[in-house]
Short mmCIF file of C-alpha atoms in Angstrom, two decimals:
data_model
loop_
_atom_site.label_atom_id
_atom_site.label_comp_id
_atom_site.label_asym_id
_atom_site.label_seq_id
_atom_site.Cartn_x
_atom_site.Cartn_y
_atom_site.Cartn_z
CA UNK Q 974 41.50 102.10 141.37
CA UNK Q 975 45.19 103.10 140.97
CA UNK Q 976 46.49 99.48 140.56
CA UNK Q 977 43.43 98.86 137.99
CA UNK Q 978 43.99 102.23 136.18
CA UNK Q 979 47.88 101.47 135.78
CA UNK Q 980 47.02 98.47 134.60
CA UNK Q 981 44.54 99.33 131.90
CA UNK Q 982 47.11 101.97 131.18
CA UNK Q 983 49.60 99.86 130.34
CA UNK Q 984 47.75 97.56 128.09
CA UNK Q 985 46.31 100.42 126.11
CA UNK Q 986 49.94 101.45 125.53
CA UNK Q 987 51.12 98.34 124.77
CA UNK Q 988 48.49 98.12 121.95
CA UNK Q 989 49.42 101.50 120.92
CA UNK Q 990 52.92 100.24 120.61
CA UNK Q 991 52.08 97.35 118.80
CA UNK Q 992 50.23 99.36 116.10
CA UNK Q 993 52.71 101.88 115.57
CA UNK Q 994 55.42 98.84 115.22
CA UNK Q 995 53.29 97.34 112.65
CA UNK Q 996 52.64 100.66 110.34
CA UNK Q 997 56.79 101.25 110.77
CA UNK Q 998 57.25 97.70 109.74
CA UNK Q 999 55.14 98.24 106.78
CA UNK Q 1000 56.92 101.27 105.90
CA UNK Q 1001 59.89 99.62 106.09
CA UNK Q 1002 59.04 96.39 104.09
CA UNK Q 1003 58.02 99.17 101.19
CA UNK Q 1004 60.95 101.03 101.07
CA UNK Q 1005 63.92 98.73 101.62
CA UNK Q 1006 62.45 95.91 99.50
CA UNK Q 1007 61.52 98.52 96.74
CA UNK Q 1008 58.36 96.99 96.45
CA UNK Q 1009 56.26 97.94 93.60
CA UNK Q 1010 53.32 100.30 94.53
CA UNK Q 1011 50.60 98.47 92.79
CA UNK Q 1012 51.51 95.43 94.82
CA UNK Q 1013 51.62 97.28 98.39
CA UNK Q 1014 51.76 100.64 98.68
CA UNK Q 1015 53.31 102.63 101.49
CA UNK Q 1016 51.42 104.31 104.42
CA UNK Q 1017 51.93 107.57 102.88
CA UNK Q 1018 50.52 106.57 99.46
CA UNK Q 1019 47.38 104.53 101.43
CA UNK Q 1020 46.63 107.90 103.14
CA UNK Q 1021 47.04 110.21 100.15
CA UNK Q 1022 44.27 108.16 98.48
CA UNK Q 1023 41.45 109.65 101.10
CA UNK Q 1024 42.21 112.95 98.68
CA UNK Q 1025 40.96 111.16 95.91
CA UNK Q 1026 37.37 112.73 95.49
CA UNK Q 1027 35.71 109.92 93.18
CA UNK Q 1028 35.83 107.55 95.77
CA UNK Q 1029 33.31 109.59 98.13
CA UNK Q 1030 35.02 107.98 101.08
CA UNK Q 1031 33.08 109.53 103.72
CA UNK Q 1032 29.44 108.52 102.24
CA UNK Q 1033 30.77 104.83 101.48
CA UNK Q 1034 32.37 104.44 104.93
CA UNK Q 1035 28.81 105.79 106.63
CA UNK Q 1036 27.10 103.34 104.23
CA UNK Q 1037 29.20 100.43 105.28
CA UNK Q 1038 28.98 101.35 109.08
CA UNK Q 1039 24.93 101.68 109.26
CA UNK Q 1040 24.98 98.08 107.79
CA UNK Q 1041 27.14 96.95 110.37
CA UNK Q 1042 25.73 98.76 113.21
CA UNK Q 1043 22.47 98.01 112.13
CA UNK Q 1044 22.77 93.98 111.60
CA UNK Q 1045 24.48 94.15 114.89
CA UNK Q 1046 21.77 95.79 116.69
CA UNK Q 1047 19.09 93.91 115.23
CA UNK Q 1048 21.16 90.65 116.18
CA UNK Q 1049 21.50 91.71 119.83
CA UNK Q 1050 17.91 92.51 120.09
CA UNK Q 1051 16.67 89.20 118.47
CA UNK Q 1052 19.20 86.82 119.89
CA UNK Q 1053 18.62 88.25 123.51
CA UNK Q 1054 14.67 87.96 123.16
CA UNK Q 1055 14.86 84.49 121.76
CA UNK Q 1056 17.12 83.29 124.39
CA UNK Q 1057 14.68 84.73 126.87
CA UNK Q 1058 11.68 82.69 125.66
CA UNK Q 1059 13.65 79.53 125.09
CA UNK Q 1060 14.56 80.09 128.57
CA UNK Q 1061 10.89 80.72 129.76
CA UNK Q 1062 9.32 78.14 127.44
CA UNK Q 1063 11.40 74.74 126.98
CA UNK Q 1064 8.84 73.51 124.70
CA UNK Q 1065 9.51 76.53 122.31
CA UNK Q 1066 13.17 75.75 122.62
CA UNK Q 1067 13.36 72.16 121.86
CA UNK Q 1068 10.70 73.21 118.57
CA UNK Q 1069 12.68 76.24 117.43
CA UNK Q 1070 16.41 75.56 118.49
CA UNK Q 1071 17.04 72.75 115.89
CA UNK Q 1072 15.61 74.73 113.20
CA UNK Q 1073 17.63 77.73 113.76
CA UNK Q 1074 20.79 75.63 114.16
CA UNK Q 1075 19.89 74.35 110.75
CA UNK Q 1076 19.25 77.45 109.01
CA UNK Q 1077 22.68 78.59 110.88
CA UNK Q 1078 24.44 75.87 108.86
CA UNK Q 1079 23.48 77.44 105.57
CA UNK Q 1080 26.13 79.10 104.13
CA UNK Q 1081 25.60 82.99 104.32
CA UNK Q 1082 27.27 83.40 100.74
CA UNK Q 1083 24.11 81.36 99.26
CA UNK Q 1084 22.02 83.93 100.93
CA UNK Q 1085 23.48 86.79 99.39
CA UNK Q 1086 21.83 86.61 95.89
CA UNK Q 1087 18.32 85.52 97.22
CA UNK Q 1088 18.80 88.66 99.51
CA UNK Q 1089 19.39 91.06 96.28
CA UNK Q 1090 16.27 89.30 94.94
CA UNK Q 1091 13.98 89.69 97.65
CA UNK Q 1092 14.97 93.23 98.74
CA UNK Q 1093 16.94 94.74 95.75
CA UNK Q 1094 20.25 96.52 95.88
CA UNK Q 1095 21.12 98.62 98.85
CA UNK Q 1096 21.55 98.70 102.71
CA UNK Q 1097 18.66 96.50 103.87
CA UNK Q 1098 20.21 92.99 102.00
CA UNK Q 1099 23.76 93.94 103.50
CA UNK Q 1100 22.48 94.75 106.89
CA UNK Q 1101 20.38 91.52 106.80
CA UNK Q 1102 23.45 89.80 105.77
CA UNK Q 1103 25.60 91.41 108.97
CA UNK Q 1104 22.32 89.85 111.09
CA UNK Q 1105 22.31 86.59 109.74
CA UNK Q 1106 25.77 86.14 110.48
CA UNK Q 1107 25.94 87.70 114.01
CA UNK Q 1108 22.63 86.81 115.72
CA UNK Q 1109 23.41 82.94 116.34
CA UNK Q 1110 26.59 83.42 119.09
CA UNK Q 1111 24.60 86.14 120.70
CA UNK Q 1112 21.58 83.59 121.14
CA UNK Q 1113 23.85 80.73 122.21
CA UNK Q 1114 25.78 82.42 124.92
CA UNK Q 1115 22.63 84.47 125.99
CA UNK Q 1116 20.75 80.99 126.60
CA UNK Q 1117 23.89 79.58 128.17
CA UNK Q 1118 23.89 82.53 130.73
CA UNK Q 1119 20.43 82.41 131.51
CA UNK Q 1120 20.42 78.68 132.46
CA UNK Q 1121 23.52 79.19 134.51
CA UNK Q 1122 21.70 81.12 137.27
CA UNK Q 1123 21.59 79.55 140.57
CA UNK Q 1124 18.29 77.35 140.90
CA UNK Q 1125 17.78 78.09 144.50
CA UNK Q 1126 17.89 81.90 143.84
CA UNK Q 1127 15.61 81.63 141.01
CA UNK Q 1128 13.37 79.65 143.71
CA UNK Q 1129 13.73 82.47 146.09
CA UNK Q 1130 12.45 84.99 144.41
CA UNK Q 1131 9.35 82.76 143.13
CA UNK Q 1132 8.79 82.10 146.41
CA UNK Q 1133 8.48 85.86 147.44
CA UNK Q 1134 5.99 86.14 144.38
CA UNK Q 1135 8.21 87.80 142.12
CA UNK Q 1136 6.74 88.14 138.52
CA UNK Q 1137 8.61 86.67 135.17
CA UNK Q 1138 9.68 90.20 134.47
CA UNK Q 1139 11.43 90.77 137.68
CA UNK Q 1140 12.84 87.67 137.65
CA UNK Q 1141 14.49 88.24 134.56
CA UNK Q 1142 15.58 92.02 135.57
CA UNK Q 1143 16.99 91.35 139.04
CA UNK Q 1144 18.18 88.20 138.70
CA UNK Q 1145 18.49 86.43 135.18
CA UNK Q 1146 19.85 89.46 133.02
CA UNK Q 1147 22.42 90.66 135.44
CA UNK Q 1148 23.66 87.21 136.50
CA UNK Q 1149 23.90 86.35 132.89
CA UNK Q 1150 25.69 89.56 131.33
CA UNK Q 1151 29.05 87.89 131.32
CA UNK Q 1152 28.01 85.57 128.76
CA UNK Q 1153 26.11 88.13 126.56
CA UNK Q 1154 29.04 90.01 126.48
CA UNK Q 1155 30.96 87.20 125.52
CA UNK Q 1156 28.36 86.35 122.64
CA UNK Q 1157 28.37 90.06 121.72
CA UNK Q 1158 32.36 90.19 121.01
CA UNK Q 1159 31.96 87.23 118.84
CA UNK Q 1160 28.81 88.91 117.12
CA UNK Q 1161 30.52 92.39 116.55
CA UNK Q 1162 33.45 90.89 114.56
CA UNK Q 1163 30.80 88.07 112.57
CA UNK Q 1164 28.74 91.65 111.68
CA UNK Q 1165 31.47 93.25 109.89
CA UNK Q 1166 32.23 90.17 108.03
CA UNK Q 1167 28.67 89.78 106.96
CA UNK Q 1168 28.10 93.42 105.78
CA UNK Q 1169 31.12 93.48 103.80
CA UNK Q 1170 30.27 89.86 101.98
CA UNK Q 1171 26.90 91.40 101.37
CA UNK Q 1172 28.64 94.51 99.67
CA UNK Q 1173 31.05 91.88 97.60
CA UNK Q 1174 28.05 89.75 96.34
CA UNK Q 1175 25.82 92.91 95.36
CA UNK Q 1176 25.66 96.43 95.99
CA UNK Q 1177 25.91 99.81 94.52
CA UNK Q 1178 28.07 101.45 97.48
CA UNK Q 1179 29.47 100.72 100.61
CA UNK Q 1180 33.51 100.39 101.22
CA UNK Q 1181 33.06 96.48 99.83
CA UNK Q 1182 31.64 98.01 97.22
CA UNK Q 1183 34.39 100.40 96.48
CA UNK Q 1184 37.10 97.73 97.05
CA UNK Q 1185 35.58 95.97 94.10
CA UNK Q 1186 35.74 98.87 91.62
CA UNK Q 1187 39.28 100.23 92.24
CA UNK Q 1188 40.10 96.46 91.97
CA UNK Q 1189 39.71 97.00 88.29
CA UNK Q 1190 42.19 99.65 88.06
CA UNK Q 1191 44.85 98.30 90.28
CA UNK Q 1192 44.51 100.96 92.59
CA UNK Q 1193 46.14 99.14 95.47
CA UNK Q 1194 46.54 102.37 97.84
CA UNK Q 1195 42.56 102.68 97.63
CA UNK Q 1196 42.25 99.12 98.23
CA UNK Q 1197 44.19 99.36 101.46
CA UNK Q 1198 42.56 102.45 102.44
CA UNK Q 1199 38.91 100.83 102.32
CA UNK Q 1200 40.40 97.93 104.37
CA UNK Q 1201 41.90 100.13 107.14
CA UNK Q 1202 38.60 101.91 107.36
CA UNK Q 1203 36.75 98.56 107.70
CA UNK Q 1204 38.75 97.61 110.31
CA UNK Q 1205 38.22 100.84 112.00
CA UNK Q 1206 34.46 100.39 111.78
CA UNK Q 1207 35.25 97.04 113.41
CA UNK Q 1208 37.01 98.32 116.19
CA UNK Q 1209 34.45 101.03 116.71
CA UNK Q 1210 32.00 98.46 117.43
CA UNK Q 1211 34.13 96.20 119.29
CA UNK Q 1212 35.68 99.25 121.50
CA UNK Q 1213 31.80 100.00 122.38
CA UNK Q 1214 31.10 96.47 123.35
CA UNK Q 1215 34.15 96.28 125.68
CA UNK Q 1216 33.15 99.74 127.31
CA UNK Q 1217 29.62 98.66 128.10
CA UNK Q 1218 31.41 95.58 129.67
CA UNK Q 1219 33.49 97.96 131.38
CA UNK Q 1220 31.00 99.35 132.92
CA UNK Q 1221 28.42 96.85 133.65
CA UNK Q 1222 30.26 93.79 134.76
CA UNK Q 1223 33.26 93.63 137.48
CA UNK Q 1224 36.34 92.35 135.80
CA UNK Q 1225 36.78 89.07 137.97
CA UNK Q 1226 33.15 88.29 136.69
CA UNK Q 1227 33.87 88.61 132.81
CA UNK Q 1228 34.26 85.64 130.46
CA UNK Q 1229 37.39 85.64 128.86
#
């Protein structure tokens, strides 16, 4: 337990030092290179932009966070349920999976204008954009994990008159968790991209919308701050996935 803690502490310390070094390099590059503020602001100028009340940082951050987390949660639920349905019915898989693959080939940017026509401006179309990008890796990884269960173990549970639900909760779900979390990690990254793409294409609030507004006035510090806040939201979502994985899966069973 101590060795495991020491290893985790070392990793986190190195990660923090890497981020500190990046900020320091950013500061030195701007100061030593005398880079104009409108090209690349200093870390101090970027943080100072948070004091600008007209940008309503916290509201826009909340909106973007709602789109990211909402779209991701929807993708997780739909992806796992579809994977389970495909595992239970090979006919349904043969019918639906090729169709889903075809739909996934549609450039998600092309869906933005359609979502605006169907659902108007607001949180909903951007949440659906995040969902549409994040759901497929979760679906594929979960389906793969459910199929990787030992056939003999499944036959044993069936021979003991276990129900389909018991088979799923006692055998398939625990055995497929490493694959599910692998898909969840990819989906977390894509959900952030999906929400921001939706805001770029058409929105009246959120950090992506704010970036487009400040771009007109060349307020580069505010643009940098918006990027940082988007990154923080993504790190929170990804960190939550890592925390759940740490709690639910032994280290040697995780898919890297």
